[in-house]
């Protein structure tokens, strides 16, 4: 089936190209030259509004089985390829959202299709082992060639997991275990600790805490939700922990015009972090770790300077807290570097770095001192999936072979420059364009306008996402080129020119 799909894709690529012909005022920038692609469509092609009739009927059917309140539309993944997502009604959209930022090199990339059909990989796809107790004999080798080949600075250990939430959840556990062993001076708990933990009491279940930031998103499991502060819908009705929440800098744009104000804002937030650490220690709930995103994604694409993160890292070290950098959405190359924290320019960025999404598997890198002291302390049945390491190895080969991080930097500059121009052209609609690589965002004047723009742009053939209170976020694949950026900007300009 996989080989026949690849064959059909290559056949389709030989058909005459379709050309974009959207009406209205055009975006001013010249369209970049577009090379011939072996596996990608030429442009969006819309047949119905989205969702179309088939998607609506499928939504009705699924609604009889499970909740469909979040379903946008149904997709035809077999027909999707490259930067283009095809829905169940045959609408073809330029996808700048990519499954909530989780598609690394586009849909049905030939390198991944080839990996599926390679006989030497069949066992990895057919058999999913319980990695914590019965890993396959080639597992160390596969980790070295995939995850460890792009490990953050100073880290030689990685713990695989299945998704972003369980990656962070177990990273929190690792920080708590590390903190208590450091406090005891030994990894041997007392008899009182052993007995009390079984009834959810101290000292075995200690009152430790994780410091997080307002606007942060780290997952939807119970521990992660205690550090997630992006949307009410995630947290409502769910019990949580009494853990400290610090303000994240709210920078003013353009950055070069607000240097003094932004520096003062970051200093205020750092001072608040230290105050909270002291306050929670006095409350008898010491901060075992600090968790932060290099760019707050779900919470509204909120940025801070490298100086802020370096000073935050130093505060964690000063107070004996583990420092956890959550790269679930920012990792994998979308900012122009493989890890967003590389932009900080420090050789000791973190104690733990978690990942998922574009990495295709979940997990976290960590310093040696955070290795669990016993088996089964950081554990679940699967602890990842070896087949995802096969795919990740191929993704990394494509990134290196095609210099995709350089491509991200180039296309990101075109995208961000276009957003600057559009917000200047439509200041009553757009503001605060910002980004790093293709990890970009722009604010609409309010949430209603933002949501309407997303729908109108989707009906013209471009899929975007929202975040925060009123932001539009851009999360294209790493194969997003300059001409894709121009294609989007032309369509978005048409939408804006028609918007009142």
Coordinates of C-alpha atoms in Angstrom, one line a residue:
X1 CA 0.0 0.0 0.0
X2 CA 2.8 2.4 1.0
X3 CA 4.7 1.7 -2.2
X4 CA 1.6 2.2 -4.4
X5 CA 1.0 5.5 -2.7
X6 CA 4.5 6.7 -3.4
X7 CA 4.1 5.6 -7.0
X8 CA 0.8 7.5 -7.3
X9 CA 2.4 10.6 -5.8
X10 CA 5.3 10.6 -8.3
X11 CA 2.8 10.1 -11.1
X12 CA 0.7 13.1 -10.0
X13 CA 3.8 15.2 -9.8
X14 CA 4.2 14.9 -13.5
X15 CA 0.8 16.4 -14.2
X16 CA 0.5 20.0 -15.3
X17 CA 0.8 22.4 -12.4
X18 CA -2.2 24.3 -11.1
X19 CA -1.7 28.1 -10.6
X20 CA -3.1 30.3 -7.8
X21 CA -5.5 32.9 -9.1
X22 CA -7.0 34.6 -6.0
X23 CA -8.8 37.8 -6.7
X24 CA -8.3 41.2 -5.0
X25 CA -5.4 43.5 -4.2
X26 CA -2.2 41.6 -4.3
X27 CA 0.6 41.5 -1.8
X28 CA 3.4 43.8 -3.0
X29 CA 6.3 41.4 -2.8
X30 CA 7.5 39.6 -5.9
X31 CA 6.8 35.8 -5.8
X32 CA 10.0 33.9 -5.3
X33 CA 11.1 31.5 -8.0
X34 CA 9.7 28.1 -7.4
X35 CA 11.6 24.9 -8.2
X36 CA 10.0 21.8 -9.4
X37 CA 9.1 19.5 -6.5
X38 CA 8.9 15.7 -6.8
X39 CA 6.2 15.3 -4.3
X40 CA 4.3 18.6 -3.8
X41 CA 1.3 20.4 -5.3
X42 CA 1.6 23.8 -6.9
X43 CA -1.0 25.7 -5.0
X44 CA -4.2 25.6 -2.9
X45 CA -7.4 24.4 -4.7
X46 CA -10.8 24.9 -3.0
X47 CA -14.0 23.2 -4.0
X48 CA -16.3 23.8 -1.0
X49 CA -16.4 25.9 2.1
X50 CA -14.6 24.2 5.0
X51 CA -15.9 22.1 6.5
X52 CA -17.6 20.7 3.4
X53 CA -20.6 18.4 3.2
X54 CA -18.5 15.2 3.6
X55 CA -16.7 16.5 6.6
X56 CA -20.0 17.5 8.2
X57 CA -21.4 14.1 7.7
X58 CA -18.3 12.4 9.1
X59 CA -18.5 14.7 12.1
X60 CA -22.1 13.7 12.7
X61 CA -21.1 10.0 12.5
X62 CA -18.1 10.5 14.9
X63 CA -20.3 12.5 17.2
X64 CA -22.3 9.4 17.9
X65 CA -19.1 7.7 19.2
X66 CA -17.2 10.5 20.9
X67 CA -17.1 14.2 21.6
X68 CA -16.4 16.2 18.4
X69 CA -16.4 19.7 19.8
X70 CA -12.8 20.4 18.7
X71 CA -13.0 18.7 15.3
X72 CA -12.4 21.3 12.5
X73 CA -12.8 19.0 9.5
X74 CA -11.8 15.5 8.3
X75 CA -8.7 15.0 6.2
X76 CA -7.6 12.8 3.3
X77 CA -4.0 12.1 4.4
X78 CA -3.3 9.8 1.5
X79 CA -3.8 12.7 -1.0
X80 CA -2.0 15.2 1.2
X81 CA 1.7 15.9 0.5
X82 CA 4.4 18.4 1.2
X83 CA 3.0 21.7 2.6
X84 CA -0.5 20.9 1.4
X85 CA -3.3 19.2 3.4
X86 CA -6.2 17.8 1.5
X87 CA -9.6 17.4 3.3
X88 CA -12.3 14.9 2.9
X89 CA -14.1 17.1 0.4
X90 CA -11.1 17.4 -1.9
X91 CA -10.1 20.9 -0.7
X92 CA -6.3 21.4 -0.9
X93 CA -4.9 23.9 1.6
X94 CA -1.4 25.3 2.2
X95 CA -0.9 24.2 5.8
X96 CA 0.9 26.6 8.1
X97 CA -0.4 24.9 11.2
X98 CA 0.8 21.3 10.5
X99 CA -1.1 19.3 13.1
X100 CA -0.4 21.8 15.9
X101 CA 3.3 22.2 14.8
X102 CA 4.0 18.5 14.7
X103 CA 4.8 17.7 11.1
X104 CA 8.6 18.1 10.5
X105 CA 9.1 17.7 6.7
X106 CA 5.6 17.8 5.2
X107 CA 3.0 15.2 4.4
X108 CA 4.0 11.9 2.8
X109 CA 7.6 12.8 2.3
X110 CA 9.3 10.3 -0.1
X111 CA 12.1 9.6 2.4
X112 CA 9.6 8.5 5.1
X113 CA 7.5 6.6 2.5
X114 CA 10.7 4.7 1.6
X115 CA 11.5 4.0 5.2
X116 CA 8.1 2.4 5.7
X117 CA 8.7 0.0 2.8
X118 CA 12.3 -0.9 3.8
X119 CA 12.2 -4.6 5.0
X120 CA 14.9 -3.9 7.6
X121 CA 12.4 -1.6 9.4
X122 CA 9.4 -4.0 9.4
X123 CA 10.1 -5.3 12.9
X124 CA 10.1 -1.8 14.4
X125 CA 6.6 -1.2 12.9
X126 CA 5.1 -4.6 13.6
X127 CA 6.3 -5.0 17.2
X128 CA 6.0 -2.3 19.8
X129 CA 8.0 -3.4 22.8
X130 CA 7.8 -2.4 26.5
X131 CA 11.1 -0.5 26.2
X132 CA 11.7 -0.2 30.0
X133 CA 12.0 -3.9 30.4
X134 CA 12.5 -5.5 27.0
X135 CA 14.1 -3.1 24.5
X136 CA 15.2 -4.4 21.1
X137 CA 18.8 -5.3 20.6
X138 CA 19.5 -2.3 18.3
X139 CA 17.9 0.3 20.6
X140 CA 21.1 1.9 21.9
X141 CA 22.4 2.2 18.3
X142 CA 19.1 3.8 17.1
X143 CA 19.1 6.3 20.0
X144 CA 22.7 7.3 19.2
X145 CA 22.0 7.9 15.5
X146 CA 18.7 9.7 16.1
X147 CA 18.0 11.5 19.4
X148 CA 21.6 11.7 20.7
X149 CA 22.9 13.0 17.4
X150 CA 21.0 16.3 18.1
X151 CA 21.2 16.3 21.9
X152 CA 21.3 19.8 23.6
X153 CA 24.7 21.1 24.8
X154 CA 26.1 19.2 27.8
X155 CA 23.6 16.4 27.7
X156 CA 24.4 12.8 26.8
X157 CA 21.3 11.1 28.3
X158 CA 17.8 10.9 26.9
X159 CA 14.6 9.3 28.2
X160 CA 12.0 8.4 25.6
X161 CA 8.3 8.9 26.1
X162 CA 5.2 8.8 23.9
X163 CA 4.0 12.5 23.9
X164 CA 4.7 16.0 25.2
X165 CA 2.5 15.7 28.3
X166 CA 4.0 12.5 29.5
X167 CA 7.5 13.8 28.7
X168 CA 6.9 16.8 31.0
X169 CA 5.1 14.8 33.6
X170 CA 8.0 12.4 34.0
X171 CA 10.5 15.2 33.8
X172 CA 8.8 16.7 36.8
X173 CA 9.0 13.4 38.6
X174 CA 12.7 13.3 37.8
X175 CA 13.2 16.7 39.3
X176 CA 11.4 15.8 42.5
X177 CA 13.4 12.6 42.9
X178 CA 16.6 14.5 42.3
X179 CA 15.7 17.2 44.8
X180 CA 14.7 14.8 47.6
X181 CA 17.9 12.7 47.1
X182 CA 19.9 15.9 47.3
X183 CA 18.1 17.0 50.4
X184 CA 18.5 13.6 52.1
X185 CA 22.1 13.2 51.0
X186 CA 21.2 9.7 50.0
X187 CA 18.8 7.8 47.7
X188 CA 17.6 5.6 50.6
X189 CA 14.3 6.8 52.0
X190 CA 13.4 6.4 55.6
X191 CA 10.8 3.9 56.9
X192 CA 8.5 6.8 57.6
X193 CA 8.8 8.0 54.0
X194 CA 8.1 4.6 52.7
X195 CA 5.0 4.0 54.7
X196 CA 3.5 7.5 54.4
X197 CA 3.7 7.7 50.6
X198 CA 1.2 4.9 50.3
X199 CA -1.5 7.0 51.9
X200 CA -0.6 10.2 50.1
X201 CA 0.9 11.8 53.2
X202 CA 4.2 13.4 54.0
X203 CA 7.1 12.9 54.4
X204 CA 6.9 10.3 51.7
X205 CA 4.7 12.5 49.5
X206 CA 6.6 15.8 50.2
X207 CA 5.2 19.3 49.7
X208 CA 7.5 20.3 46.8
X209 CA 6.6 22.6 44.0
X210 CA 7.4 23.5 40.4
X211 CA 7.5 27.2 39.5
X212 CA 5.9 28.0 36.1
X213 CA 4.8 31.1 34.2
X214 CA 1.5 32.7 33.5
X215 CA 0.7 32.0 29.8
X216 CA 2.8 28.8 29.8
X217 CA 1.5 25.5 28.4
X218 CA 3.1 22.2 29.4
X219 CA 0.4 19.6 28.9
X220 CA -3.0 18.4 30.0
X221 CA -2.1 15.7 32.5
X222 CA -2.6 16.5 36.2
X223 CA 1.0 17.5 37.0
X224 CA 1.4 19.4 33.8
X225 CA -1.9 21.2 34.2
X226 CA -0.6 22.7 37.5
X227 CA 2.0 24.4 35.3
X228 CA -0.3 25.3 32.4
X229 CA -1.8 28.7 32.4
X230 CA -2.9 29.5 28.9
X231 CA -6.6 28.8 28.5
X232 CA -9.5 28.3 30.9
X233 CA -10.8 25.3 29.0
X234 CA -7.7 23.2 29.9
X235 CA -8.0 23.7 33.7
X236 CA -11.6 24.2 34.6
X237 CA -13.0 21.6 37.1
X238 CA -9.6 19.9 37.5
X239 CA -8.0 19.8 41.0
X240 CA -4.5 21.3 41.1
X241 CA -1.5 21.9 43.3
X242 CA -0.5 25.0 45.2
X243 CA 2.5 25.8 43.1
X244 CA 4.0 29.3 42.3
X245 CA 3.2 31.1 39.1
X246 CA 5.4 33.9 37.9
X247 CA 4.7 36.6 35.4
X248 CA 6.3 36.1 31.9
X249 CA 7.6 39.2 30.2
X250 CA 5.1 41.0 28.1
X251 CA 7.4 42.7 25.5
X252 CA 6.4 45.7 23.5
X253 CA 7.0 45.8 19.7
X254 CA 8.9 46.8 17.7
X255 CA 11.6 45.6 20.0
X256 CA 14.2 48.3 18.9
X257 CA 11.8 51.1 20.0
X258 CA 11.2 49.7 23.5
X259 CA 14.6 48.5 24.6
X260 CA 14.5 50.3 28.0
X261 CA 10.8 49.3 28.7
X262 CA 11.4 45.7 27.8
X263 CA 14.5 45.4 29.9
X264 CA 12.6 46.8 32.9
X265 CA 9.7 44.3 32.3
X266 CA 12.1 41.4 32.2
X267 CA 13.9 42.6 35.4
X268 CA 10.5 42.8 37.1
X269 CA 9.6 39.2 36.2
X270 CA 13.0 37.9 37.3
X271 CA 12.6 39.7 40.7
X272 CA 9.2 38.1 41.0
X273 CA 10.6 34.7 40.4
X274 CA 13.1 35.0 43.2
X275 CA 10.5 36.4 45.5
X276 CA 8.2 33.4 44.8
X277 CA 11.0 30.9 45.4
X278 CA 11.6 32.4 48.8
X279 CA 7.9 32.7 49.6
X280 CA 7.2 29.1 48.8
X281 CA 10.2 27.9 50.8
X282 CA 8.8 29.8 53.8
X283 CA 5.4 28.1 53.2
X284 CA 7.1 24.8 53.5
X285 CA 6.7 24.0 49.8
X286 CA 10.2 24.5 48.3
X287 CA 10.6 24.9 44.6
X288 CA 12.3 21.8 43.2
X289 CA 12.3 23.0 39.6
X290 CA 11.5 25.8 37.2
X291 CA 9.8 25.0 33.9
X292 CA 9.7 27.5 31.0
X293 CA 9.2 27.5 27.2
X294 CA 11.8 29.4 25.1
X295 CA 8.7 30.9 23.4
X296 CA 5.4 30.6 25.0
X297 CA 3.5 29.0 22.2
X298 CA -0.1 28.0 23.1
X299 CA -0.2 31.0 25.5
X300 CA 0.2 33.6 22.7
X301 CA 3.7 33.3 21.1
X302 CA 5.3 35.3 23.9
X303 CA 9.0 36.0 23.6
X304 CA 11.7 37.0 26.0
X305 CA 15.4 38.0 25.4
X306 CA 18.3 35.6 25.7
X307 CA 19.4 37.7 28.7
X308 CA 16.2 36.9 30.5
X309 CA 16.6 33.1 30.1
X310 CA 20.3 33.2 31.1
X311 CA 19.4 35.1 34.2
X312 CA 16.5 32.8 35.0
X313 CA 18.9 29.8 34.6
X314 CA 21.2 31.5 37.1
X315 CA 18.4 32.0 39.6
X316 CA 17.5 28.3 39.4
X317 CA 21.1 27.4 40.1
X318 CA 21.4 29.9 42.9
X319 CA 18.4 28.5 44.7
X320 CA 19.1 24.8 44.1
X321 CA 16.2 24.3 41.6
X322 CA 16.4 22.1 38.5
X323 CA 15.9 24.1 35.3
X324 CA 13.6 22.5 32.8
X325 CA 13.3 24.0 29.3
X326 CA 10.1 22.8 27.5
X327 CA 10.9 22.5 23.8
X328 CA 7.9 20.4 22.9
X329 CA 6.7 23.0 20.4
X330 CA 9.9 25.0 19.7
X331 CA 12.3 22.1 19.2
X332 CA 13.0 20.4 15.9
X333 CA 14.3 23.3 13.8
X334 CA 11.4 25.6 13.4
X335 CA 13.2 28.7 14.9
X336 CA 16.2 28.3 12.5
X337 CA 18.2 26.4 15.1
X338 CA 17.4 22.8 16.1
X339 CA 16.6 23.9 19.7
X340 CA 15.2 27.4 20.4
X341 CA 17.4 27.7 23.5
X342 CA 20.5 27.7 21.2
X343 CA 19.6 31.3 20.4
X344 CA 20.5 32.1 24.0
X345 CA 24.2 31.5 23.3
X346 CA 25.0 29.7 26.6
X347 CA 26.9 26.4 27.0
X348 CA 24.8 25.4 30.1
X349 CA 21.2 26.1 29.0
X350 CA 19.3 23.6 31.2
X351 CA 19.2 20.5 33.4
X352 CA 16.3 19.0 31.5
X353 CA 15.0 19.7 27.9
X354 CA 11.7 18.0 26.9
X355 CA 10.6 17.4 23.4
X356 CA 7.9 15.9 21.2
X357 CA 5.8 17.1 18.2
X358 CA 8.3 17.6 15.3
X359 CA 10.6 15.1 16.9
X360 CA 7.9 12.5 16.2
X361 CA 8.6 10.8 19.6
X362 CA 8.4 12.3 23.0
X363 CA 11.0 12.4 25.8
X364 CA 13.5 14.5 27.6
X365 CA 17.2 15.0 27.7
X366 CA 18.8 15.5 31.1
X367 CA 22.0 15.9 33.0
X368 CA 23.7 12.9 34.6
X369 CA 22.6 13.8 38.1
X370 CA 18.9 13.4 37.1
X371 CA 19.2 9.8 36.2
X372 CA 16.6 7.8 38.3
X373 CA 18.1 6.1 41.3
X374 CA 16.1 2.9 40.8
X375 CA 14.3 1.1 38.1
X376 CA 10.6 1.7 37.6
X377 CA 10.7 5.2 39.1
X378 CA 10.4 6.7 35.6
X379 CA 8.4 4.1 33.8
X380 CA 5.3 3.2 31.8
X381 CA 4.5 0.3 29.4
X382 CA 5.9 1.6 26.1
X383 CA 8.1 4.6 27.0
X384 CA 8.2 5.7 23.4
X385 CA 8.1 3.8 20.1
X386 CA 11.2 2.5 18.3
X387 CA 9.4 3.0 14.9
X388 CA 9.4 6.8 15.6
X389 CA 13.2 6.7 15.9
X390 CA 13.3 5.1 12.4
X391 CA 11.3 8.1 11.1
X392 CA 13.3 10.6 13.1
X393 CA 16.6 9.3 11.7
X394 CA 15.2 9.9 8.1
X395 CA 13.9 13.3 9.1
X396 CA 17.4 14.3 10.4
X397 CA 19.0 13.0 7.2
X398 CA 16.6 15.2 5.1
X399 CA 17.3 18.2 7.3
X400 CA 21.0 17.8 6.9
X401 CA 21.0 16.9 3.2
X402 CA 18.7 19.8 2.2
X403 CA 20.1 22.3 4.7
X404 CA 16.6 22.9 6.0
X405 CA 17.6 25.0 9.0
X406 CA 19.0 27.5 6.6
X407 CA 15.8 27.2 4.5
X408 CA 13.8 27.9 7.7
X409 CA 15.8 31.1 8.3
X410 CA 15.4 32.4 4.8
X411 CA 11.6 31.6 4.5
X412 CA 11.1 32.9 8.1
X413 CA 12.6 36.3 7.1
X414 CA 10.2 36.5 4.1
X415 CA 7.2 35.5 6.3
X416 CA 8.0 37.9 9.1
X417 CA 8.9 40.8 6.8
X418 CA 5.6 40.2 5.0
X419 CA 3.7 40.3 8.3
X420 CA 5.5 43.6 9.1
X421 CA 4.3 45.1 5.8
X422 CA 0.7 43.8 6.2
X423 CA 0.4 45.2 9.7
X424 CA 1.6 48.5 8.4
X425 CA -1.0 48.3 5.6
X426 CA -3.8 47.2 7.9
X427 CA -2.9 48.8 11.3
X428 CA -6.6 48.7 12.3
X429 CA -6.5 44.9 12.1
X430 CA -3.0 43.6 12.8
X431 CA -0.2 44.4 15.3
X432 CA 2.8 43.0 17.1
X433 CA 4.2 40.8 14.4
X434 CA 7.0 38.7 15.9
X435 CA 8.9 35.5 15.3
X436 CA 12.1 33.5 15.1
X437 CA 12.6 31.4 12.0
X438 CA 9.2 30.4 10.8
X439 CA 7.9 30.3 14.4
X440 CA 5.9 33.5 13.9
X441 CA 2.8 35.2 15.1
X442 CA 0.8 38.4 14.7
X443 CA -2.0 39.8 16.8
X444 CA -5.5 40.6 15.5
X445 CA -7.4 43.6 17.1
X446 CA -9.5 41.2 19.2
X447 CA -10.4 37.5 19.5
X448 CA -13.5 37.8 17.3
X449 CA -11.5 39.3 14.4
X450 CA -8.8 36.7 14.9
X451 CA -11.3 33.8 14.7
X452 CA -13.0 35.3 11.6
X453 CA -9.6 35.8 9.9
X454 CA -8.7 32.2 10.5
X455 CA -12.0 31.0 8.9
X456 CA -11.8 33.4 5.9
X457 CA -8.2 32.4 5.2
X458 CA -9.0 28.8 5.5
X459 CA -11.8 29.1 2.9
X460 CA -9.3 30.7 0.5
X461 CA -6.9 27.7 0.9
X462 CA -4.6 28.5 3.8
X463 CA -4.7 26.7 7.2
X464 CA -3.5 28.7 10.2
X465 CA -3.9 28.4 14.0
X466 CA -4.7 30.6 16.9
X467 CA -3.0 31.0 20.2
X468 CA -3.3 33.3 23.3
X469 CA -6.2 35.8 23.5
X470 CA -6.0 37.1 19.9
X471 CA -2.9 35.9 18.2
X472 CA -2.5 34.1 14.9
X473 CA 0.3 31.6 14.9
X474 CA 2.4 30.2 12.0
X475 CA 3.8 26.7 12.3
X476 CA 4.8 25.4 8.9
X477 CA 6.9 22.4 8.2
X478 CA 10.6 22.7 7.7
X479 CA 10.2 22.3 3.9
X480 CA 8.3 25.6 3.8
X481 CA 10.0 27.7 1.2
X482 CA 10.2 31.4 0.4
X483 CA 7.6 31.0 -2.4
X484 CA 5.2 29.3 0.0
X485 CA 5.6 32.4 2.2
X486 CA 4.7 34.7 -0.7
X487 CA 1.8 32.4 -1.6
X488 CA 0.4 32.8 1.9
X489 CA 1.0 36.5 2.1
X490 CA -0.8 37.1 -1.2
X491 CA -3.9 35.2 0.0
X492 CA -3.8 36.7 3.5
X493 CA -3.6 40.2 1.9
X494 CA -6.8 39.4 -0.1
X495 CA -8.6 38.4 3.1
X496 CA -7.4 41.5 4.9
X497 CA -8.4 43.8 2.0
X498 CA -12.0 42.4 2.1
X499 CA -12.2 42.7 5.9
X500 CA -14.1 45.6 7.5

